[in-house]
Tab-separated table of C-alpha atoms in Angstrom:
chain	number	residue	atom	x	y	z
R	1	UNK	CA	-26.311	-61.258	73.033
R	2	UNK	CA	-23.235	-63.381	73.893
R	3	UNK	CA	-22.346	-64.712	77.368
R	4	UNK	CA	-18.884	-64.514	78.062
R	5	UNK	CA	-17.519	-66.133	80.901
R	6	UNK	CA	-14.510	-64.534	83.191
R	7	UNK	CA	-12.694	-65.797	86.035
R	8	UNK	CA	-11.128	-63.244	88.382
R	9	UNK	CA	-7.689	-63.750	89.980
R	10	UNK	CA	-9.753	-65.401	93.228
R	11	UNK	CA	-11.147	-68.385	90.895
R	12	UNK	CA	-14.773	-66.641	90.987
R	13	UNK	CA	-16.579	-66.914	87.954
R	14	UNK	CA	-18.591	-63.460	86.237
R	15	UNK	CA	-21.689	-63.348	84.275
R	16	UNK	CA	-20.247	-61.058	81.057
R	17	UNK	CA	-22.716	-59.959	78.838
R	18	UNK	CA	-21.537	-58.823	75.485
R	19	UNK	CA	-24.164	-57.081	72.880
R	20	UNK	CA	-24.119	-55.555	69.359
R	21	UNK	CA	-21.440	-56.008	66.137
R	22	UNK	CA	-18.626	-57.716	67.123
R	23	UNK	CA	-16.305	-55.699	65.393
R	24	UNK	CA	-18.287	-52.070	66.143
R	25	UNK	CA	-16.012	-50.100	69.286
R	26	UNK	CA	-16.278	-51.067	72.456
R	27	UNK	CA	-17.885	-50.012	75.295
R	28	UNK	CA	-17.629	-51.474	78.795
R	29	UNK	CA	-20.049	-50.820	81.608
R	30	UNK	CA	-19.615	-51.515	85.332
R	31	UNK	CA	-23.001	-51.529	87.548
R	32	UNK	CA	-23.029	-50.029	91.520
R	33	UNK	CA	-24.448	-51.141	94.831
R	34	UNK	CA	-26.954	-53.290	94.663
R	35	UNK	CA	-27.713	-53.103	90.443
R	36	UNK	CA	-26.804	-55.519	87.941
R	37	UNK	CA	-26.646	-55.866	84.297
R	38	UNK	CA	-30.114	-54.495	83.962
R	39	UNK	CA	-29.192	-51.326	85.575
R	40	UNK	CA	-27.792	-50.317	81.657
R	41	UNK	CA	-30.859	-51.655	79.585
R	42	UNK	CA	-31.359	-47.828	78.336
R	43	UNK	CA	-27.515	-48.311	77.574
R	44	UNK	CA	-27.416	-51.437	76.441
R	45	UNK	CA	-30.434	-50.543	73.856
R	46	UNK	CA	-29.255	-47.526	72.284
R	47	UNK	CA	-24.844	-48.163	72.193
R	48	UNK	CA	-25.641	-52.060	70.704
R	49	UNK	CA	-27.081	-50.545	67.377
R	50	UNK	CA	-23.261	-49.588	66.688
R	51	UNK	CA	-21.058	-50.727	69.223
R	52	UNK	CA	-20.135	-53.983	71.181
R	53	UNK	CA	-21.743	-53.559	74.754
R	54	UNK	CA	-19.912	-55.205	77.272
R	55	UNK	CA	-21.582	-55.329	80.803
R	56	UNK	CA	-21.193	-57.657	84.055
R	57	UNK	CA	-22.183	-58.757	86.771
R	58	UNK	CA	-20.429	-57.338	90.136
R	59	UNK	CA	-19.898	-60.452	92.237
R	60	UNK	CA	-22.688	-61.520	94.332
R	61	UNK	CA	-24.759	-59.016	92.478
R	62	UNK	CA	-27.595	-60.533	89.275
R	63	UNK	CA	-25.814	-63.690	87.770
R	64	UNK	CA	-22.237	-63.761	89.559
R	65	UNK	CA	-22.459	-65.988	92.440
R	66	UNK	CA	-21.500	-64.361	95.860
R	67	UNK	CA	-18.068	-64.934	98.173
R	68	UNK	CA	-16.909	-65.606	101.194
R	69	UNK	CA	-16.442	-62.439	103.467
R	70	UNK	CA	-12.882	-61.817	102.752
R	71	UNK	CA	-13.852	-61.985	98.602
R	72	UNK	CA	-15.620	-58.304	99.201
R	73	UNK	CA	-12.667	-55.881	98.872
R	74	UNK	CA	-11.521	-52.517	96.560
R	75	UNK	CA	-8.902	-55.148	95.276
R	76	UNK	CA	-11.409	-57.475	94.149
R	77	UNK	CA	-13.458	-55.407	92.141
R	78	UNK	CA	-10.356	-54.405	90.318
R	79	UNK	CA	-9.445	-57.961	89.874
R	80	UNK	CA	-12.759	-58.570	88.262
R	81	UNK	CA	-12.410	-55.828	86.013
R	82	UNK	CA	-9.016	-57.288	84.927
R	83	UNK	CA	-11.174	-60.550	83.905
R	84	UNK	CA	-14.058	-59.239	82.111
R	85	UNK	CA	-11.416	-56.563	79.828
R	86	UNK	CA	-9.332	-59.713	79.214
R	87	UNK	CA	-12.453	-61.979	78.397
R	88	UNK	CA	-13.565	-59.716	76.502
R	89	UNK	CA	-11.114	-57.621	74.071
R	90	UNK	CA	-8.273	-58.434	72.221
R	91	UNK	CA	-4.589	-57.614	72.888
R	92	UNK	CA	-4.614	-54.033	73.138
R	93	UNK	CA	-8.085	-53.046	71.951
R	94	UNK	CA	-9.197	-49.814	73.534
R	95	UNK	CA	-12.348	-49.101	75.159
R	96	UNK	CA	-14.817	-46.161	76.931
R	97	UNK	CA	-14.998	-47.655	80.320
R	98	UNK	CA	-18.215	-46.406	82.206
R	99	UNK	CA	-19.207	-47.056	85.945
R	100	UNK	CA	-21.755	-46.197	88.279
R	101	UNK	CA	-21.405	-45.892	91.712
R	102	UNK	CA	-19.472	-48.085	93.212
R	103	UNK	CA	-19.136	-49.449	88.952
R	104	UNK	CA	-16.685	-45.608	89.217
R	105	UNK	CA	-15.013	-46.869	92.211
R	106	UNK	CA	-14.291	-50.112	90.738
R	107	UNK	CA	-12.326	-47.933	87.618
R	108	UNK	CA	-10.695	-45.880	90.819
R	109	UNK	CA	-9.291	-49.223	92.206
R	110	UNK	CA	-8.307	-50.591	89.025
R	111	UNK	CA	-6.905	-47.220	87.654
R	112	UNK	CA	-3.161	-48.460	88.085
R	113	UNK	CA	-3.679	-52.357	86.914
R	114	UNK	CA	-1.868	-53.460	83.785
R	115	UNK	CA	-5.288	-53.969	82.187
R	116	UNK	CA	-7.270	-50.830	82.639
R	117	UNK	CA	-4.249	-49.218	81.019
R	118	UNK	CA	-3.911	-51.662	78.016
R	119	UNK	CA	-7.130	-51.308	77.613
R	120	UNK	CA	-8.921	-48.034	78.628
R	121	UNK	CA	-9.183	-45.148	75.848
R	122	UNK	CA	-11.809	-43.072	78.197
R	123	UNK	CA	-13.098	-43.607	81.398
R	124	UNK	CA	-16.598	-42.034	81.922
R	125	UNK	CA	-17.555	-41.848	86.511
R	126	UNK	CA	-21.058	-41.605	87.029
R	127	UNK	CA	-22.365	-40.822	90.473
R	128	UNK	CA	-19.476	-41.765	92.439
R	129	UNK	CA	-16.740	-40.611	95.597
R	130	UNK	CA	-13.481	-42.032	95.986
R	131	UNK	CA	-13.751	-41.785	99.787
R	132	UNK	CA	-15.488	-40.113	102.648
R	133	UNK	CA	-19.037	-41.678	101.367
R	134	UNK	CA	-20.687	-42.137	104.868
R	135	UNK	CA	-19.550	-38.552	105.728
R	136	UNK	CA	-20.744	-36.861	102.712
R	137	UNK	CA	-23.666	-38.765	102.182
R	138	UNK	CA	-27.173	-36.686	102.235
R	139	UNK	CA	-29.482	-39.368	102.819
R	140	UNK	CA	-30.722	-38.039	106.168
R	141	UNK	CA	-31.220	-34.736	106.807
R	142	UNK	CA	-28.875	-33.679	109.418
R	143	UNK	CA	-25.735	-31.170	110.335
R	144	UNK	CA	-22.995	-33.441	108.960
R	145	UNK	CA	-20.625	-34.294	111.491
R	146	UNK	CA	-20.093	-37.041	113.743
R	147	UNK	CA	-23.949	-38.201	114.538
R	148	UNK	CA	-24.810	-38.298	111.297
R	149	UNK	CA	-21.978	-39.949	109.909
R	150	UNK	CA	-22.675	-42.921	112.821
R	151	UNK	CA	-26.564	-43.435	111.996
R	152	UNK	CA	-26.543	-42.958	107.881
R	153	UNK	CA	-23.966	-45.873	108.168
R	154	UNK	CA	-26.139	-47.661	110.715
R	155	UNK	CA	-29.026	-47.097	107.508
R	156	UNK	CA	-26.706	-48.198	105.037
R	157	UNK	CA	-25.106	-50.659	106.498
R	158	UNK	CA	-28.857	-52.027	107.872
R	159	UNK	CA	-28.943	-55.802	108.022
R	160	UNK	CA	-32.795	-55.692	107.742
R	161	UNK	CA	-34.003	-57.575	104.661
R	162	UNK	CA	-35.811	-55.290	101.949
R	163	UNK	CA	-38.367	-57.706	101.006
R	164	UNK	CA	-41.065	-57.095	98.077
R	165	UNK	CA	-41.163	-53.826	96.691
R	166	UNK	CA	-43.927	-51.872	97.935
R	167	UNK	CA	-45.392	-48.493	97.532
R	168	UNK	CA	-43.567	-47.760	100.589
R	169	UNK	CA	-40.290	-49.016	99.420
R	170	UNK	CA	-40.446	-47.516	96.006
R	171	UNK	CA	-41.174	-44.164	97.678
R	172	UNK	CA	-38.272	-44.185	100.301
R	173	UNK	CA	-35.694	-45.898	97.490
R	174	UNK	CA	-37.257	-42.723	95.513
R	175	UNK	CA	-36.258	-40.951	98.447
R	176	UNK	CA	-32.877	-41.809	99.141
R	177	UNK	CA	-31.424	-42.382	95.534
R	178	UNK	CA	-33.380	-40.885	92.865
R	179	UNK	CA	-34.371	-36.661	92.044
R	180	UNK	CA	-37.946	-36.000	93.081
R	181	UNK	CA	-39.104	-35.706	89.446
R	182	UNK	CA	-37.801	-39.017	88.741
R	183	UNK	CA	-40.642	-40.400	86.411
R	184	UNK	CA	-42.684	-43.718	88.803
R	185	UNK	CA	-41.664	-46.414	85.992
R	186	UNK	CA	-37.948	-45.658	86.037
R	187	UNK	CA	-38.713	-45.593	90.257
R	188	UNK	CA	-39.891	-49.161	89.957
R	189	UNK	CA	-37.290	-50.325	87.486
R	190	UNK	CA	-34.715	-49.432	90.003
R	191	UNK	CA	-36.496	-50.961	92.942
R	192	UNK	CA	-37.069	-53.943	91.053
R	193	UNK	CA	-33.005	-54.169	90.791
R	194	UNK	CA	-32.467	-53.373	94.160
R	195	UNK	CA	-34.811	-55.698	95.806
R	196	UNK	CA	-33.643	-58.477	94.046
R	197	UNK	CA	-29.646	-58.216	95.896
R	198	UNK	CA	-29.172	-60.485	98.236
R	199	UNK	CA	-28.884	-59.532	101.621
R	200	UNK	CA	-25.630	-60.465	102.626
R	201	UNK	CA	-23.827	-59.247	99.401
R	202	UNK	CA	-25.757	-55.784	100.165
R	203	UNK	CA	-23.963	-55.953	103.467
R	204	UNK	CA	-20.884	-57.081	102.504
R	205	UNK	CA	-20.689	-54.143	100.053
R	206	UNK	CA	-21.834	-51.776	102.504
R	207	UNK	CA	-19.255	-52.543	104.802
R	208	UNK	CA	-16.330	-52.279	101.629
R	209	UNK	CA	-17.687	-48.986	100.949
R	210	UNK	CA	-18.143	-47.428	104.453
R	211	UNK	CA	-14.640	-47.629	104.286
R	212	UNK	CA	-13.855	-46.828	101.080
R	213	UNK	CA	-10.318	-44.290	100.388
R	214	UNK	CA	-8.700	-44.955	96.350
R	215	UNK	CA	-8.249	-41.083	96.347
R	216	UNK	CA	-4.773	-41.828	96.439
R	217	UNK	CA	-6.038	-43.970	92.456
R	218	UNK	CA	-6.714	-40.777	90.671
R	219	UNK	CA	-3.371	-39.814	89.854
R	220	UNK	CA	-2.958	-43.491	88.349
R	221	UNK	CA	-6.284	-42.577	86.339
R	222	UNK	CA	-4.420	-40.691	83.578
R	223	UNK	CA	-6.650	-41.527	80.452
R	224	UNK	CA	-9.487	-38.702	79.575
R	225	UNK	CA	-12.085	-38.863	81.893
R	226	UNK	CA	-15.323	-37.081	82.277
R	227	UNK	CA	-17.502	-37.489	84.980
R	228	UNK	CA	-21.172	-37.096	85.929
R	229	UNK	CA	-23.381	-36.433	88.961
R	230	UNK	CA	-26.769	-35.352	89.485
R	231	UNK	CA	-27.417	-32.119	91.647
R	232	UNK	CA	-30.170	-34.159	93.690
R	233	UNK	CA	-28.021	-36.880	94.350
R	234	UNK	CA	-28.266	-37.873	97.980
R	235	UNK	CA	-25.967	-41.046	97.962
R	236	UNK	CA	-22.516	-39.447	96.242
R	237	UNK	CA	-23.474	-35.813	96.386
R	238	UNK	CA	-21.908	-33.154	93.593
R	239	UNK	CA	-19.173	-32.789	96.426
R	240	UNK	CA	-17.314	-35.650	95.525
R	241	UNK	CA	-17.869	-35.289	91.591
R	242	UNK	CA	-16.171	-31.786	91.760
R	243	UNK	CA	-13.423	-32.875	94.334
R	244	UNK	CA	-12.968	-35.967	91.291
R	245	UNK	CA	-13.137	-33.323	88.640
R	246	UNK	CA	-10.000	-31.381	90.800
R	247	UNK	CA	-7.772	-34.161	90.819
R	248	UNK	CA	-8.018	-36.281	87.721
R	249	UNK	CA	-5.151	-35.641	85.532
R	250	UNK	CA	-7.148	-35.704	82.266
R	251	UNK	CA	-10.456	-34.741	83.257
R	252	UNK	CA	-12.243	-33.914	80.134
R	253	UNK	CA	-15.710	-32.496	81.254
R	254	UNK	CA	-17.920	-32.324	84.807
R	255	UNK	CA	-21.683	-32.583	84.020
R	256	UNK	CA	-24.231	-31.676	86.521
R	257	UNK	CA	-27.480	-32.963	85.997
R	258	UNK	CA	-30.263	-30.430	87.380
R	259	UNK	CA	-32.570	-32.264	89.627
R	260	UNK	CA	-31.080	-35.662	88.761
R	261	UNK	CA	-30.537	-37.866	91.652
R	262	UNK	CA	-28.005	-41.198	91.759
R	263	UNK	CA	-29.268	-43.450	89.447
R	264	UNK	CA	-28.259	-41.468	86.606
R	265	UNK	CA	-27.780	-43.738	83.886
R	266	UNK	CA	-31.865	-45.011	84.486
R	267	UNK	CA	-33.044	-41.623	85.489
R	268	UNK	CA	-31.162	-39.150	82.746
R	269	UNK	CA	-30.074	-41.744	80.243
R	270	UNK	CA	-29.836	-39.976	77.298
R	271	UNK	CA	-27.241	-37.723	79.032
R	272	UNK	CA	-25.515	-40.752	80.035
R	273	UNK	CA	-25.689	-42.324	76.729
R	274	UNK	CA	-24.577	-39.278	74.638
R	275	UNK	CA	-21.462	-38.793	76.993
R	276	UNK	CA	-20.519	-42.370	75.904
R	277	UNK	CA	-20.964	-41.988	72.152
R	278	UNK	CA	-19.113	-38.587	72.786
R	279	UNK	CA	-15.911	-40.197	74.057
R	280	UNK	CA	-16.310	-43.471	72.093
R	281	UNK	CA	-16.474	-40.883	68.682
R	282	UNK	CA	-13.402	-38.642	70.436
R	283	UNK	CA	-10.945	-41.786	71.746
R	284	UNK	CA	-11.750	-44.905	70.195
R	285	UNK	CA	-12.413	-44.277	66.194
R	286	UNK	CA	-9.512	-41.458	66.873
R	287	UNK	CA	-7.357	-44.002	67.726
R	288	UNK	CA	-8.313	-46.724	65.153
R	289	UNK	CA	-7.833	-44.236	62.088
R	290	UNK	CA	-4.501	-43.720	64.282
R	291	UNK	CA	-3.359	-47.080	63.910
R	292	UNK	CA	-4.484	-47.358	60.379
């Protein structure tokens, strides 16, 4: 493993991770809410036998120090994605970009920046919504409408801190982002990386997110892009995976994951894995025997 450093356009500094052959495709991996690097270990495993693994740290989130309140925006994310593709690849080196969560909204926001297009062969969304996330969210079960739009973001939003993980803890974070067959060490692996977010970032995020609209991004996303939700997600339910599926121009495959909840790339991550190598095999060696 090599640590690359980036600097976004702000002046904050990102942990970059990069694993595997250094001249094997690439592979670039954004983490969501409240994850970090570790939240692609299964990834990181598998792709670095044969490609270079690229994956970050979301500011304030694992090894990227946090911001100041007006440092948590759409725009920065995208800016941050700028850093790490130019840290990381050369001049016009193509890519599978991959995110989770809000890792997919980060590709949404960034879909019309100079550098996602120089540099983005496929785009894979996992788990994700480009807007209306409070509203659509499942997490409590309610009529949607106005009441429970008001107290899931009063839960998400919550400024209470999580503390140690507990059996209680694991069981609602079981709950509230995973599929109820989700095996108990893959539960515990993702409440490991959830406990460990700060507060404040967590909040900060929340806040971002509650408000989240880059629908209007889509039409800038124009490289093939597949995308994947589980049908037990709570969090970004199949709504929004379907609605992203409608309006992508080059949407090259929606796969629903029976009983799968949001953390899809820890809970299902051989699908998530062979959807990569799929569009790594498809765009990137295409395009290299292209330019040969």
């Amino acid at each position: 493993m090599r640590i690359v450093p980036a600097v976004s356009a702000d002046g904050s500094t990102l942990h970059v991770e990069v694993h595997g052959p250094e001249d094997a495709p690439a592979v670039v991996l954004s983490h969501g809410w409240t994850c970090s690097t570790l939240f692609w270990a299964a990834q990181v495993r598998d792709l670095s036998a044969d490609h270079r693994v690229i994956v970050y740290d979301q500011r304030g989130h694992g090894r990227t120090p946090a911001v100041g309140r007006a440092g948590y925006t759409t725009d920065a994310l995208a800016d941050d994605l700028e850093a790490v593709l130019a840290a990381t690849l050369a001049p016009g080196e193509k890519a599978v970009l991959a995110g989770h969560s809000m890792g997919g909204m980060t590709l949404m926001a960034a879909a019309g920046r100079p550098g996602l297009r120089e540099h983005a062969a496929a785009v894979l969304l996992c788990s994700t919504g480009p807007s209306r996330l409070v509203a659509e969210s499942l997490v409590l079960p309610l009529r949607a409408g106005r009441l429970r739009t008001r107290l899931t973001g009063a839960v998400l939003g919550a400024r209470a801190p999580l503390g140690p993980v507990t059996a209680v803890s694991r069981a609602l974070l079981k709950y509230a982002t995973m599929g109820p067959g989700s095996a108990a060490e893959r539960v515990a692996e993702c409440a490991r990386i959830v406990h460990a977010c700060p507060r404040a970032v967590r909040v900060a995020w929340s806040r971002v997110l509650a408000g989240l609209d880059v629908e209007a991004n889509l039409r800038e996303l124009t490289v093939p892009t597949a995308v994947i939700v589980g049908t037990a997600d709570r969090l970004t339910p199949p709504v929004h995976a379907k609605a992203l599926a409608a309006a992508l121009p080059e949407c090259v495959g929606l796969d629903e994951l029976t009983g799968v909840g949001h953390m899809t790339p820890v809970e299902a991550p051989e699908a998530v894995t062979g959807r990569i190598r799929a569009l790594v095999t498809t765009y990137v060696r295409t395009e290299r025997k292209e330019v040969a």
